[in-house]
Amino acid sequence: MIQFVVEILLFFVIFFGIAFILNMLLRKTWLMSYIYPIVVIMIVDDMSTTRYFNDPAESFSSMINKFVNLGIADIVILGSGLVGTIVSGFVIKFLRKSGYQMF
């Protein structure tokens, strides 16, 4: 149970931080929220990304099968990363509205 809570916090903080830094450098508020599904696909499946281009039918069916077989704990942990990217976008918008200039 403690590991579960730590993993939720870890994913939230890691993706909040990555999204915050990308938002500051690229000035695209929701960029990481759009990229996050690709990151999740790379985390969940264990195949090479080039395989999606070489054999798309088998690759996508395998990916969908792995997503269907995810446990509740995995979904909650990956969801906390998405929440981290979304919260980062709101924080950046709030800071910019408050007058802070980031890079």
mmCIF file of N, CA and C in Angstrom, residues 22-81:
data_model
loop_
_atom_site.group_PDB
_atom_site.id
_atom_site.type_symbol
_atom_site.label_atom_id
_atom_site.label_comp_id
_atom_site.label_asym_id
_atom_site.label_seq_id
_atom_site.Cartn_x
_atom_site.Cartn_y
_atom_site.Cartn_z
ATOM 1 N N LEU A 22 9.039 21.955 -19.739
ATOM 2 C CA LEU A 22 8.711 22.114 -21.153
ATOM 3 C C LEU A 22 7.859 23.347 -21.400
ATOM 4 N N ASN A 23 6.931 23.623 -20.495
ATOM 5 C CA ASN A 23 6.085 24.807 -20.643
ATOM 6 C C ASN A 23 6.907 26.083 -20.546
ATOM 7 N N MET A 24 7.888 26.102 -19.648
ATOM 8 C CA MET A 24 8.722 27.293 -19.522
ATOM 9 C C MET A 24 9.598 27.490 -20.752
ATOM 10 N N LEU A 25 10.208 26.402 -21.235
ATOM 11 C CA LEU A 25 11.154 26.532 -22.336
ATOM 12 C C LEU A 25 10.469 26.753 -23.685
ATOM 13 N N LEU A 26 9.395 26.036 -23.943
ATOM 14 C CA LEU A 26 8.753 26.095 -25.250
ATOM 15 C C LEU A 26 7.551 27.027 -25.300
ATOM 16 N N ARG A 27 7.105 27.474 -24.139
ATOM 17 C CA ARG A 27 5.959 28.367 -24.023
ATOM 18 C C ARG A 27 4.706 27.791 -24.680
ATOM 19 N N LYS A 28 4.557 26.500 -24.596
ATOM 20 C CA LYS A 28 3.362 25.790 -25.066
ATOM 21 C C LYS A 28 2.726 25.154 -23.837
ATOM 22 N N THR A 29 1.643 25.722 -23.365
ATOM 23 C CA THR A 29 1.084 25.368 -22.064
ATOM 24 C C THR A 29 0.655 23.908 -21.976
ATOM 25 N N TRP A 30 0.011 23.385 -22.983
ATOM 26 C CA TRP A 30 -0.551 22.036 -22.885
ATOM 27 C C TRP A 30 0.225 21.002 -23.690
ATOM 28 N N LEU A 31 1.454 21.296 -24.074
ATOM 29 C CA LEU A 31 2.229 20.389 -24.918
ATOM 30 C C LEU A 31 2.417 19.016 -24.275
ATOM 31 N N MET A 32 2.815 18.966 -23.027
ATOM 32 C CA MET A 32 3.076 17.678 -22.384
ATOM 33 C C MET A 32 1.792 16.882 -22.180
ATOM 34 N N SER A 33 0.681 17.557 -22.008
ATOM 35 C CA SER A 33 -0.586 16.834 -21.883
ATOM 36 C C SER A 33 -0.945 16.138 -23.190
ATOM 37 N N TYR A 34 -0.539 16.716 -24.319
ATOM 38 C CA TYR A 34 -0.778 16.079 -25.608
ATOM 39 C C TYR A 34 0.217 14.949 -25.865
ATOM 40 N N ILE A 35 1.435 15.099 -25.380
ATOM 41 C CA ILE A 35 2.479 14.095 -25.590
ATOM 42 C C ILE A 35 2.338 12.929 -24.616
ATOM 43 N N TYR A 36 1.684 13.130 -23.489
ATOM 44 C CA TYR A 36 1.612 12.118 -22.446
ATOM 45 C C TYR A 36 1.057 10.769 -22.920
ATOM 46 N N PRO A 37 0.017 10.708 -23.759
ATOM 47 C CA PRO A 37 -0.438 9.388 -24.226
ATOM 48 C C PRO A 37 0.642 8.600 -24.971
ATOM 49 N N ILE A 38 1.494 9.285 -25.713
ATOM 50 C CA ILE A 38 2.595 8.609 -26.397
ATOM 51 C C ILE A 38 3.578 8.054 -25.378
ATOM 52 N N VAL A 39 3.849 8.826 -24.322
ATOM 53 C CA VAL A 39 4.741 8.358 -23.265
ATOM 54 C C VAL A 39 4.146 7.138 -22.574
ATOM 55 N N VAL A 40 2.851 7.148 -22.336
ATOM 56 C CA VAL A 40 2.191 6.005 -21.697
ATOM 57 C C VAL A 40 2.286 4.772 -22.589
ATOM 58 N N ILE A 41 2.107 4.942 -23.880
ATOM 59 C CA ILE A 41 2.239 3.811 -24.805
ATOM 60 C C ILE A 41 3.655 3.243 -24.737
ATOM 61 N N MET A 42 4.647 4.114 -24.670
ATOM 62 C CA MET A 42 6.029 3.643 -24.582
ATOM 63 C C MET A 42 6.310 2.952 -23.255
ATOM 64 N N ILE A 43 5.620 3.349 -22.186
ATOM 65 C CA ILE A 43 5.801 2.711 -20.886
ATOM 66 C C ILE A 43 5.125 1.347 -20.866
ATOM 67 N N VAL A 44 3.906 1.261 -21.387
ATOM 68 C CA VAL A 44 3.108 0.044 -21.255
ATOM 69 C C VAL A 44 3.591 -1.063 -22.183
ATOM 70 N N ASP A 45 3.793 -0.746 -23.461
ATOM 71 C CA ASP A 45 4.209 -1.818 -24.365
ATOM 72 C C ASP A 45 5.712 -2.034 -24.264
ATOM 73 N N ASP A 46 6.133 -3.230 -24.597
ATOM 74 C CA ASP A 46 7.550 -3.554 -24.496
ATOM 75 C C ASP A 46 8.165 -3.830 -25.863
ATOM 76 N N MET A 47 7.629 -3.184 -26.886
ATOM 77 C CA MET A 47 8.169 -3.383 -28.219
ATOM 78 C C MET A 47 8.784 -2.082 -28.726
ATOM 79 N N SER A 48 9.582 -2.219 -29.751
ATOM 80 C CA SER A 48 10.254 -1.074 -30.339
ATOM 81 C C SER A 48 9.241 -0.156 -31.028
ATOM 82 N N THR A 49 9.509 1.131 -30.999
ATOM 83 C CA THR A 49 8.616 2.099 -31.627
ATOM 84 C C THR A 49 8.601 1.931 -33.141
ATOM 85 N N THR A 50 9.708 1.503 -33.715
ATOM 86 C CA THR A 50 9.757 1.313 -35.168
ATOM 87 C C THR A 50 8.845 0.182 -35.616
ATOM 88 N N ARG A 51 8.494 -0.710 -34.706
ATOM 89 C CA ARG A 51 7.607 -1.812 -35.065
ATOM 90 C C ARG A 51 6.207 -1.312 -35.428
ATOM 91 N N TYR A 52 5.810 -0.159 -34.889
ATOM 92 C CA TYR A 52 4.517 0.417 -35.237
ATOM 93 C C TYR A 52 4.460 0.819 -36.710
ATOM 94 N N PHE A 53 5.619 1.122 -37.285
ATOM 95 C CA PHE A 53 5.666 1.498 -38.695
ATOM 96 C C PHE A 53 5.874 0.285 -39.596
ATOM 97 N N ASN A 54 6.619 -0.697 -39.110
ATOM 98 C CA ASN A 54 6.913 -1.882 -39.913
ATOM 99 C C ASN A 54 5.746 -2.869 -39.955
ATOM 100 N N ASP A 55 5.079 -3.062 -38.819
ATOM 101 C CA ASP A 55 3.976 -4.015 -38.736
ATOM 102 C C ASP A 55 2.851 -3.397 -37.908
ATOM 103 N N PRO A 56 2.126 -2.433 -38.485
ATOM 104 C CA PRO A 56 1.158 -1.675 -37.688
ATOM 105 C C PRO A 56 -0.015 -2.499 -37.169
ATOM 106 N N ALA A 57 -0.538 -3.424 -37.947
ATOM 107 C CA ALA A 57 -1.723 -4.167 -37.506
ATOM 108 C C ALA A 57 -1.431 -4.986 -36.258
ATOM 109 N N GLU A 58 -0.357 -5.726 -36.283
ATOM 110 C CA GLU A 58 -0.008 -6.551 -35.120
ATOM 111 C C GLU A 58 0.407 -5.692 -33.929
ATOM 112 N N SER A 59 1.130 -4.614 -34.194
ATOM 113 C CA SER A 59 1.603 -3.754 -33.110
ATOM 114 C C SER A 59 0.448 -3.088 -32.376
ATOM 115 N N PHE A 60 -0.500 -2.528 -33.127
ATOM 116 C CA PHE A 60 -1.615 -1.849 -32.485
ATOM 117 C C PHE A 60 -2.545 -2.826 -31.773
ATOM 118 N N SER A 61 -2.736 -4.008 -32.343
ATOM 119 C CA SER A 61 -3.569 -4.992 -31.643
ATOM 120 C C SER A 61 -2.889 -5.462 -30.362
ATOM 121 N N SER A 62 -1.571 -5.611 -30.391
ATOM 122 C CA SER A 62 -0.835 -5.987 -29.186
ATOM 123 C C SER A 62 -0.915 -4.879 -28.134
ATOM 124 N N MET A 63 -0.795 -3.624 -28.586
ATOM 125 C CA MET A 63 -0.874 -2.493 -27.659
ATOM 126 C C MET A 63 -2.263 -2.415 -27.017
ATOM 127 N N ILE A 64 -3.295 -2.574 -27.799
ATOM 128 C CA ILE A 64 -4.658 -2.522 -27.259
ATOM 129 C C ILE A 64 -4.877 -3.655 -26.266
ATOM 130 N N ASN A 65 -4.353 -4.830 -26.576
ATOM 131 C CA ASN A 65 -4.463 -5.965 -25.671
ATOM 132 C C ASN A 65 -3.774 -5.683 -24.336
ATOM 133 N N LYS A 66 -2.597 -5.033 -24.391
ATOM 134 C CA LYS A 66 -1.884 -4.715 -23.150
ATOM 135 C C LYS A 66 -2.624 -3.651 -22.338
ATOM 136 N N PHE A 67 -3.251 -2.701 -23.019
ATOM 137 C CA PHE A 67 -4.020 -1.680 -22.298
ATOM 138 C C PHE A 67 -5.268 -2.273 -21.657
ATOM 139 N N VAL A 68 -5.899 -3.211 -22.332
ATOM 140 C CA VAL A 68 -7.090 -3.847 -21.772
ATOM 141 C C VAL A 68 -6.728 -4.662 -20.531
ATOM 142 N N ASN A 69 -5.538 -5.245 -20.522
ATOM 143 C CA ASN A 69 -5.115 -6.096 -19.413
ATOM 144 C C ASN A 69 -4.437 -5.342 -18.282
ATOM 145 N N LEU A 70 -4.408 -4.007 -18.330
ATOM 146 C CA LEU A 70 -3.818 -3.242 -17.235
ATOM 147 C C LEU A 70 -4.666 -3.384 -15.977
ATOM 148 N N GLY A 71 -3.996 -3.408 -14.849
ATOM 149 C CA GLY A 71 -4.714 -3.467 -13.580
ATOM 150 C C GLY A 71 -5.169 -2.091 -13.141
ATOM 151 N N ILE A 72 -6.040 -2.079 -12.161
ATOM 152 C CA ILE A 72 -6.556 -0.812 -11.625
ATOM 153 C C ILE A 72 -5.424 0.036 -11.061
ATOM 154 N N ALA A 73 -4.487 -0.602 -10.378
ATOM 155 C CA ALA A 73 -3.369 0.139 -9.785
ATOM 156 C C ALA A 73 -2.531 0.815 -10.864
ATOM 157 N N ASP A 74 -2.283 0.110 -11.964
ATOM 158 C CA ASP A 74 -1.504 0.691 -13.057
ATOM 159 C C ASP A 74 -2.233 1.875 -13.685
ATOM 160 N N ILE A 75 -3.533 1.755 -13.838
ATOM 161 C CA ILE A 75 -4.326 2.834 -14.418
ATOM 162 C C ILE A 75 -4.301 4.063 -13.515
ATOM 163 N N VAL A 76 -4.403 3.839 -12.205
ATOM 164 C CA VAL A 76 -4.375 4.962 -11.259
ATOM 165 C C VAL A 76 -3.003 5.636 -11.286
ATOM 166 N N ILE A 77 -1.938 4.841 -11.338
ATOM 167 C CA ILE A 77 -0.581 5.404 -11.349
ATOM 168 C C ILE A 77 -0.348 6.202 -12.624
ATOM 169 N N LEU A 78 -0.701 5.640 -13.773
ATOM 170 C CA LEU A 78 -0.536 6.370 -15.035
ATOM 171 C C LEU A 78 -1.456 7.589 -15.094
ATOM 172 N N GLY A 79 -2.631 7.487 -14.502
ATOM 173 C CA GLY A 79 -3.541 8.629 -14.438
ATOM 174 C C GLY A 79 -2.990 9.764 -13.601
ATOM 175 N N SER A 80 -2.250 9.423 -12.555
ATOM 176 C CA SER A 80 -1.658 10.483 -11.728
ATOM 177 C C SER A 80 -0.602 11.259 -12.505
ATOM 178 N N GLY A 81 0.080 10.601 -13.437
ATOM 179 C CA GLY A 81 1.014 11.323 -14.303
ATOM 180 C C GLY A 81 0.292 12.298 -15.206
#
